[in-house]
Coordinates of C-alpha atoms and ligand atoms in Angstrom, one line a residue:
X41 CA 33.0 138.7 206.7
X42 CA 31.0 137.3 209.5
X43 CA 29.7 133.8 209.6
X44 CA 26.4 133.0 211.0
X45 CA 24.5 129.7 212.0
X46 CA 21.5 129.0 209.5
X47 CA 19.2 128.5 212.2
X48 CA 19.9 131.1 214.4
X49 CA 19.7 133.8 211.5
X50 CA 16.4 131.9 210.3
X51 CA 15.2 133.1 214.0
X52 CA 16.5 136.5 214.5
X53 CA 14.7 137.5 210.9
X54 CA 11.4 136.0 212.0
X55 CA 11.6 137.6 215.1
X56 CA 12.3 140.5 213.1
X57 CA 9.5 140.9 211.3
X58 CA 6.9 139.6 213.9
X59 CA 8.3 143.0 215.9
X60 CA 7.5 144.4 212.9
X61 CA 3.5 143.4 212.7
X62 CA 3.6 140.3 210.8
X63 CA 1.9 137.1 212.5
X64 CA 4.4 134.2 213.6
X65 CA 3.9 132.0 210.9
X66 CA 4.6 135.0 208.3
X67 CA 7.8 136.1 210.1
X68 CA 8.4 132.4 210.0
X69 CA 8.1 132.0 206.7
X70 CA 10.6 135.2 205.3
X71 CA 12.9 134.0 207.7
X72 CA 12.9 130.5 205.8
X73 CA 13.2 131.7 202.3
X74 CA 15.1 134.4 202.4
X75 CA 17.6 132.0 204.6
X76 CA 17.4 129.5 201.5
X77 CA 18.8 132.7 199.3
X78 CA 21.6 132.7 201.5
X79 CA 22.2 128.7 202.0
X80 CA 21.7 128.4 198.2
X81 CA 24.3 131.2 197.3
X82 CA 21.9 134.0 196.3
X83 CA 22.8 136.4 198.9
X84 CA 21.7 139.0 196.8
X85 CA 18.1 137.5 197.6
X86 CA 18.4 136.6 201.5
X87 CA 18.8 138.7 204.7
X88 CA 20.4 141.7 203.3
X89 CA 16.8 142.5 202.0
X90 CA 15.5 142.7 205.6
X91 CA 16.2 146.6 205.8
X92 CA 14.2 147.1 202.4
X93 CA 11.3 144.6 203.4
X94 CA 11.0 146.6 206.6
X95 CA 10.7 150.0 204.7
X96 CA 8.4 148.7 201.9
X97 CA 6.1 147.5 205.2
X98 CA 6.7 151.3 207.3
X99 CA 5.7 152.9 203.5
X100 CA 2.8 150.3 203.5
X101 CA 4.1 148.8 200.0
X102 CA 3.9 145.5 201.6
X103 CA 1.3 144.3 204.0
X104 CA 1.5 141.9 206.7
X105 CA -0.2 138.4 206.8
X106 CA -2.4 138.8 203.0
X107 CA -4.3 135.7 201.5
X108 CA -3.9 135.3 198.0
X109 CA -7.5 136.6 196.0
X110 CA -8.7 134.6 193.5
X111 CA -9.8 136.9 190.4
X112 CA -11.1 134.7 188.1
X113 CA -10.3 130.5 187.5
X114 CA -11.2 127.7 185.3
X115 CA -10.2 123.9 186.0
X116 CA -6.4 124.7 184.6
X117 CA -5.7 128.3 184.6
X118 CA -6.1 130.8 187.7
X119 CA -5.3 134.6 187.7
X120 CA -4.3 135.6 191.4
X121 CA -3.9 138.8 193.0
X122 CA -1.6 138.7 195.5
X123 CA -2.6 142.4 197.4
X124 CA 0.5 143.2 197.8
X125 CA 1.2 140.7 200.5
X126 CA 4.5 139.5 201.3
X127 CA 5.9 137.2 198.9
X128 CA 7.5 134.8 200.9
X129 CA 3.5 134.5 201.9
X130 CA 1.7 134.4 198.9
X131 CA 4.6 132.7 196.5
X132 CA 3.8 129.6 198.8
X133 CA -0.4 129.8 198.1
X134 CA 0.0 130.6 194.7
X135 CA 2.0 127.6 194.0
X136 CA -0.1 125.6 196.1
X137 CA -2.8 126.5 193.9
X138 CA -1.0 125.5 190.4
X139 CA -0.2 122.4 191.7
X140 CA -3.2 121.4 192.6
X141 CA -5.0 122.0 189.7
X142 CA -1.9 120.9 187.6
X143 CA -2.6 117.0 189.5
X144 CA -5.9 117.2 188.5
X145 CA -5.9 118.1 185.2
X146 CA -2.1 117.4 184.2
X147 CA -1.1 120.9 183.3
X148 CA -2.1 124.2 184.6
X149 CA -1.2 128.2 184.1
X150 CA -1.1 130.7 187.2
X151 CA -0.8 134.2 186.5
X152 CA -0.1 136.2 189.4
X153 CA -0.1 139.9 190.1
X154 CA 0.5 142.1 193.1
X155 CA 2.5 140.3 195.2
X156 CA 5.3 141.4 197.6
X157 CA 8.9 140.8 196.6
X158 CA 8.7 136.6 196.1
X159 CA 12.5 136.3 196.2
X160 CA 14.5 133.8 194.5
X161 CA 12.3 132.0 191.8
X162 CA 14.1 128.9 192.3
X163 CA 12.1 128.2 195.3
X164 CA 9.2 128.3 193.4
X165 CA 10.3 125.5 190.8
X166 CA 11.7 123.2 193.7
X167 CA 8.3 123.3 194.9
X168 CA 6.6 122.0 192.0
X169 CA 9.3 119.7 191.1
X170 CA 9.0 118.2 195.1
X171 CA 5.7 117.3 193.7
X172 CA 6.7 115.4 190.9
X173 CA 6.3 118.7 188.3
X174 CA 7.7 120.3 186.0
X175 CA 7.2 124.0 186.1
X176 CA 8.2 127.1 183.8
X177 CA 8.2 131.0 185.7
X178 CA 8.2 134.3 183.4
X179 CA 8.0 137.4 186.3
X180 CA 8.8 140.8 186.3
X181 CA 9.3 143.5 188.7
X182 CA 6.8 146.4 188.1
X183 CA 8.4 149.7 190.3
X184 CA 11.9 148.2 189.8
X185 CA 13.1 149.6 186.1
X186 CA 16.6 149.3 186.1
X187 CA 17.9 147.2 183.7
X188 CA 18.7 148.5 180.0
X189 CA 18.0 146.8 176.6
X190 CA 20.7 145.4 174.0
X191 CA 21.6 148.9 172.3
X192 CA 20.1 151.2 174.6
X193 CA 21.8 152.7 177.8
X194 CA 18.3 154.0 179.6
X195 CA 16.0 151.9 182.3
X196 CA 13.6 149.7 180.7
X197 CA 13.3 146.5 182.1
X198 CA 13.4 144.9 185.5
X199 CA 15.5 142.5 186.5
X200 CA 13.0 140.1 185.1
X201 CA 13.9 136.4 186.5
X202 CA 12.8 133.2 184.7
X203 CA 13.4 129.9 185.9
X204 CA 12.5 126.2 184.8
X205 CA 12.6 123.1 187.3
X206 CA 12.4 119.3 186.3
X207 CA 12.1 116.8 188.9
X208 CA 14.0 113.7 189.6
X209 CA 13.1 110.4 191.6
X210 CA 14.5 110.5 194.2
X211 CA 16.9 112.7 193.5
X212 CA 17.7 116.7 193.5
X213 CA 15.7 118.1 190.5
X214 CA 17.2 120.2 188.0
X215 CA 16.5 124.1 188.7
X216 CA 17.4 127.1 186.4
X217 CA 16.7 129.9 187.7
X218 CA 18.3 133.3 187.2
X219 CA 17.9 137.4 186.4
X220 CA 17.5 138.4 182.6
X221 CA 20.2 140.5 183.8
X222 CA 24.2 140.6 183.8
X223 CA 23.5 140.4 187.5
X224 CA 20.5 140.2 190.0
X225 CA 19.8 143.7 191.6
X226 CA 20.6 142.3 194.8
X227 CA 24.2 141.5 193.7
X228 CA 24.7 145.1 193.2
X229 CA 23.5 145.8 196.6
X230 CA 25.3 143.1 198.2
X231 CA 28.2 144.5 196.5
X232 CA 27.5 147.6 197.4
X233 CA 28.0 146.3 200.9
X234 CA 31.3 144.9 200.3
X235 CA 30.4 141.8 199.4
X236 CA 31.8 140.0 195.8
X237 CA 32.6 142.7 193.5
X238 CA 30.3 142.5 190.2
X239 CA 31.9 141.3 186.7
X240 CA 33.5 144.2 185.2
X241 CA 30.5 144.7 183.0
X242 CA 27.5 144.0 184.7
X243 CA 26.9 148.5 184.5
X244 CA 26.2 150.8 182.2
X245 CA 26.6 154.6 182.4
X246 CA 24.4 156.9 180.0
X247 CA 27.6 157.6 178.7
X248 CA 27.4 154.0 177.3
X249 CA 30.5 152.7 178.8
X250 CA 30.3 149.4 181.0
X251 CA 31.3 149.4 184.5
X252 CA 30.8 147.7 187.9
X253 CA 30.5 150.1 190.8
X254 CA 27.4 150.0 193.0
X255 CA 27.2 153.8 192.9
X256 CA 26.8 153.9 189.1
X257 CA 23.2 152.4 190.0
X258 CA 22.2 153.9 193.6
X259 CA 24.5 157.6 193.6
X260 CA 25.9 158.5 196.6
X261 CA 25.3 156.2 200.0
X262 CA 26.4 155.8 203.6
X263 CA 28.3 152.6 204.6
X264 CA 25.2 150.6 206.2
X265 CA 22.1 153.2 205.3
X266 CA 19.6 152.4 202.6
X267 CA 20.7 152.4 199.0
X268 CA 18.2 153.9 196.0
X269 CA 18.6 153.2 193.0
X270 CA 16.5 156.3 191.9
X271 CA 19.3 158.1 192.5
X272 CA 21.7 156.7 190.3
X273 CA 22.2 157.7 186.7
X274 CA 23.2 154.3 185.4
X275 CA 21.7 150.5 184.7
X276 CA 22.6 147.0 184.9
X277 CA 23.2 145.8 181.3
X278 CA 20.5 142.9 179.9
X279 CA 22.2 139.3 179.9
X280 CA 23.4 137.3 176.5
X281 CA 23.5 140.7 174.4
X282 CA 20.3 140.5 172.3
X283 CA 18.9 136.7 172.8
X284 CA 18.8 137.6 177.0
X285 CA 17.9 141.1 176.4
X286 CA 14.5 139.5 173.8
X287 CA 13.7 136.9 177.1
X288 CA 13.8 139.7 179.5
X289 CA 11.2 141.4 177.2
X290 CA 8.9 138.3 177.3
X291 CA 9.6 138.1 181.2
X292 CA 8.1 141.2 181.3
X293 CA 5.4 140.8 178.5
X294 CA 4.0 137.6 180.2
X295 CA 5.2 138.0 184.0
X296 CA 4.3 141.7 183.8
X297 CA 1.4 142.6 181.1
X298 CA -0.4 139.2 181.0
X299 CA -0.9 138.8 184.7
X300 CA -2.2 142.2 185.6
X301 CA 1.0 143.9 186.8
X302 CA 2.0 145.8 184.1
X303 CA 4.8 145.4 182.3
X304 CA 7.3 147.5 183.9
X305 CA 7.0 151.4 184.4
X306 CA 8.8 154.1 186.0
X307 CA 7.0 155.3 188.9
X308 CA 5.3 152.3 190.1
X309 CA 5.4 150.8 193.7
X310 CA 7.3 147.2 193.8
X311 CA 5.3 144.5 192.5
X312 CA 6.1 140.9 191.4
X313 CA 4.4 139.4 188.5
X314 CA 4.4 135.6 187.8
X315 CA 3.3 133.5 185.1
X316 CA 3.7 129.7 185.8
X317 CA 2.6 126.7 183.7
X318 CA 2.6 123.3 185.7
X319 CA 3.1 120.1 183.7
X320 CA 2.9 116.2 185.4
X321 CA 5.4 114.4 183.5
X322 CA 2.7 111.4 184.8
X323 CA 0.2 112.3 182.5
X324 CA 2.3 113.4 179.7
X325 CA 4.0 109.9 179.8
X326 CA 2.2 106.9 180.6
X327 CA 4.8 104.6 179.8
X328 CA 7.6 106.2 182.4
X329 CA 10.0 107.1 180.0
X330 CA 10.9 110.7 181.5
X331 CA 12.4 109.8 184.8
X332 CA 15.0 107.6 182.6
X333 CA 15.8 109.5 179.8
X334 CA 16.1 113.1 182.4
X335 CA 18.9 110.7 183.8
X336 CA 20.5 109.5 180.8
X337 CA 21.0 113.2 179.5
X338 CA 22.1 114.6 182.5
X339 CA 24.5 112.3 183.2
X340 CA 25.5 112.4 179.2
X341 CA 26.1 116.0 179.5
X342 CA 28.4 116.0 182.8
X343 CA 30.3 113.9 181.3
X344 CA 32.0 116.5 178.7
X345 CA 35.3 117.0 178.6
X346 CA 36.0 120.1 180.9
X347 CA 37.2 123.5 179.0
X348 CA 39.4 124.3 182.2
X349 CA 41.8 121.3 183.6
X350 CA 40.5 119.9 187.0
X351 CA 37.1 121.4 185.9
X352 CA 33.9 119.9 186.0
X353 CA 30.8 120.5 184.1
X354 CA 28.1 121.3 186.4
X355 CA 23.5 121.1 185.8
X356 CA 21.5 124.0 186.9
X357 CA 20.8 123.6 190.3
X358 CA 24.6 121.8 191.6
X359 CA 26.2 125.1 192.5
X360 CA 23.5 125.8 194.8
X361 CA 23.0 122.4 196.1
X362 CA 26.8 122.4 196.8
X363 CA 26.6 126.1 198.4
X364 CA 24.3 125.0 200.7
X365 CA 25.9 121.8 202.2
X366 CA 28.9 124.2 202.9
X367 CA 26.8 126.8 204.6
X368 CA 24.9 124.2 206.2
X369 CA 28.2 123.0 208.0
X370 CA 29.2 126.2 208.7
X371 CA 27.1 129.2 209.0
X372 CA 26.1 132.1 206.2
X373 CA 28.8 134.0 205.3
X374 CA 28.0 137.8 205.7
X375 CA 29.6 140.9 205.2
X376 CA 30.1 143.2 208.3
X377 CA 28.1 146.0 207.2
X378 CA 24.9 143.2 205.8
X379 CA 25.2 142.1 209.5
X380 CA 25.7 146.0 211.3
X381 CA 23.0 146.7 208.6
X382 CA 20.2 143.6 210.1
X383 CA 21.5 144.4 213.6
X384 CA 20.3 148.0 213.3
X385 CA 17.2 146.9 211.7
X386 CA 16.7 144.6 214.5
X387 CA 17.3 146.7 217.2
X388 CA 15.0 149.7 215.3
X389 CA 12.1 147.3 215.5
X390 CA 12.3 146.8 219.2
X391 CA 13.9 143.1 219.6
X392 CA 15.5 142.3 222.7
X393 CA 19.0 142.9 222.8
X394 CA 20.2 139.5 224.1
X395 CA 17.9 138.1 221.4
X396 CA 20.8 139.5 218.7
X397 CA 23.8 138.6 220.6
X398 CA 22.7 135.0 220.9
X399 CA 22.4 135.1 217.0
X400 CA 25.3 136.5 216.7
X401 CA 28.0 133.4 218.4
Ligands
NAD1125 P1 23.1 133.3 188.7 O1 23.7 134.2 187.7 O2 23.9 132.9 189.8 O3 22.6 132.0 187.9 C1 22.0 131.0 188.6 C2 21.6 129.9 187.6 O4 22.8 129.4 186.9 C3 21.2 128.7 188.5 O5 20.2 127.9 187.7 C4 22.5 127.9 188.7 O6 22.2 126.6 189.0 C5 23.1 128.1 187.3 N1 24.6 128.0 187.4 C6 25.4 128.8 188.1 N2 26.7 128.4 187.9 C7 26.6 127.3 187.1 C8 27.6 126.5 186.5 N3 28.9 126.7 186.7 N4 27.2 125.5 185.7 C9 25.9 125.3 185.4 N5 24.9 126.0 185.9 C10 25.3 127.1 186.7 O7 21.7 133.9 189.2 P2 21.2 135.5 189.2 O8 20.9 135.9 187.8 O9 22.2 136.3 189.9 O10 19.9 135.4 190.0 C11 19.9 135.2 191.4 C12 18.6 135.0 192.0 O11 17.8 136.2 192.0 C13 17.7 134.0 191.4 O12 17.3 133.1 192.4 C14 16.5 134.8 190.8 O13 15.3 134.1 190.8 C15 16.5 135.9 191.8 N6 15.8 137.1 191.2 C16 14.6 137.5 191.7 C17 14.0 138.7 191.3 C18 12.6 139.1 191.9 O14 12.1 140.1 191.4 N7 12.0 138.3 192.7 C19 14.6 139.4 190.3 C20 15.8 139.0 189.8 C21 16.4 137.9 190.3

């Protein structure tokens, strides 16, 4: 494992991707977010993606520098195609836009379709909640069929991420945010780089016994080449048995079939869907009652008696605030064959040698 400075990683990827085609302010931008993934602890959604992103833009499944398109609005709801521009790209306009009607009008509904691979969700609801809103996310991943139902051992959902954020004065909002999944494709990929090893049952085989190893999804692959999961013969098992496995269905019912991307189907090229409702807790409650009472429970529920001794009960969103302080201080942790995987990537694309090595100390 290989640590690396925030910053300095932030650069190399944007450097990265502006070899690659994309303007500065694009290349910017993924190296921001998917940074975040790694500060945050979701290093199945930062830089080990950059290979992937870089083949989905070769294969022209992603294109460089889109605008959002707005299909069809009224003054709360607007239905946005996101051309299959990158996420970290249109994720940011698409928000932008529920917001902004959600002020207005104190609660608004995006539904988004076509867009690039939009990351970790959670950035999404910290947006919103920066802004003083709450904010609920259903999305799916159309293309990406590789997680199977409670019961069944074959491919039927995606990895079908919801999350919920509820702000805080002046303090760090509360964010869930996570896969409908055992485990985030990414973590199987990160795992299958040598990073942490998967819970002992995040896989199933079609033989309907649960496992964890990386090649039960993607088949046979080479130390730092790509991984495909199309050429595995297993699936990442649903989360929470039948209650997660029934969520991810409505993840992909209203992230996938009510935005326009379909719910999930084999065959597909890669495709976010996002439905987001936006509600100011301002014009829900005129009497400021929220801010208080969000406090009061929060603090009420940390303050259970821990189930393990010296343990602590945590609210979604502490892990990662906690993960990223550390990382902060101290660089992103990466396994060697993530970083031989970006280097190669890096050098592919044409940047300038000393460019890497300066990341690099
Ligand atoms: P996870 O299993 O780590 O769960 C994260 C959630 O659980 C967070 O809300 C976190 O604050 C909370 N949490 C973790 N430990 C906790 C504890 N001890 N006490 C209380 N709360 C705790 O996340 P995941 O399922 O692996 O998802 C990882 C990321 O992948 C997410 O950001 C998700 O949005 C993203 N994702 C994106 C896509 C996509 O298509 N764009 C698909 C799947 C997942």
């Amino acid at each position: 494992m290989i640590r690396i400075k925030a910053q300095a990683l932030e650069e190399l990827v944007r450097d990265i991707f502006v070899k690659a085609g994309c303007s500065e302010a694009e290349g910017k931008r993924i190296g921001k977010y998917l940074v975040i993934a790694n500060l945050t602890g979701h290093d199945s959604h930062g830089v080990q993606r950059v290979p992937r992103y870089l083949q989905w833009k070769a294969d022209g499944d992603f294109v460089a520098d889109r605008t959002v398109k707005v299909v069809s609005e009224t003054p709360v709801i607007a239905v946005l195609d996101g051309q299959y521009g990158f996420g970290q790209t249109i994720g940011p306009q698409a928000v932008e836009i529920g917001i902004k009607k959600c002020k207005e009008m104190g609660l608004s509904c995006v539904a988004l379709r076509n867009v690039g691979h939009i990351g970790r969700i959670g950035d999404w609801s910290e947006m919103a909640a920066a802004e003083g809103l709450v904010s609920v996310h259903f999305v799916n991943a159309a293309g990406s069929v590789l997680v199977a139902p409670y019961g069944g051992t074959e491919r039927r959902f995606s990895t079908a991420p919801y999350s919920v954020g509820v702000p805080r004065p002046g303090q760090r909002p509360v964010i869930l945010d996570f896969a409908t999944s055992v485990v985030a494709e990414g973590k199987v990929l990160n795992a299958s780089f040598g990073g942490k090893a998967l819970p002992g049952d995040a896989l199933i085989g079609p033989d309907g016994k649960a496992g964890n190893d990386p090649h039960m999804l993607y088949g046979d692959y080479t130390p730092t080449g790509p991984r495909n999961h199309s050429k595995g013969t297993g699936a990442i098992r649903a989360f929470g048995d039948h209650k997660g496995s029934g969520l991810a269905m409505m993840c992909e019912l209203l992230g996938g079939s009510l935005t326009g991307t379909g719910a999930t189907e084999h065959g597909r090229k890669f495709s976010n869907g996002m439905l987001s409702f936006y509600v100011d807790p301002a014009k829900l409650d005129t009497t400021g009652f929220f801010p208080t009472d969000v406090q009061r429970y929060v603090d009420f529920v940390k303050s259970a008696n821990p189930s393990t001794p010296g343990g602590e009960v945590l609210i979604p969103g502490e892990p990662e605030e906690r993960t990223k302080a550390e990382r902060l201080a101290n660089g992103v942790p990466l396994p060697e064959d993530t970083w031989g995987a970006i280097v190669e990537a890096a050098r592919k694309v044409g940047v300038d040698e000393r460019r890497i090595q300066l990341a690099a100390q």
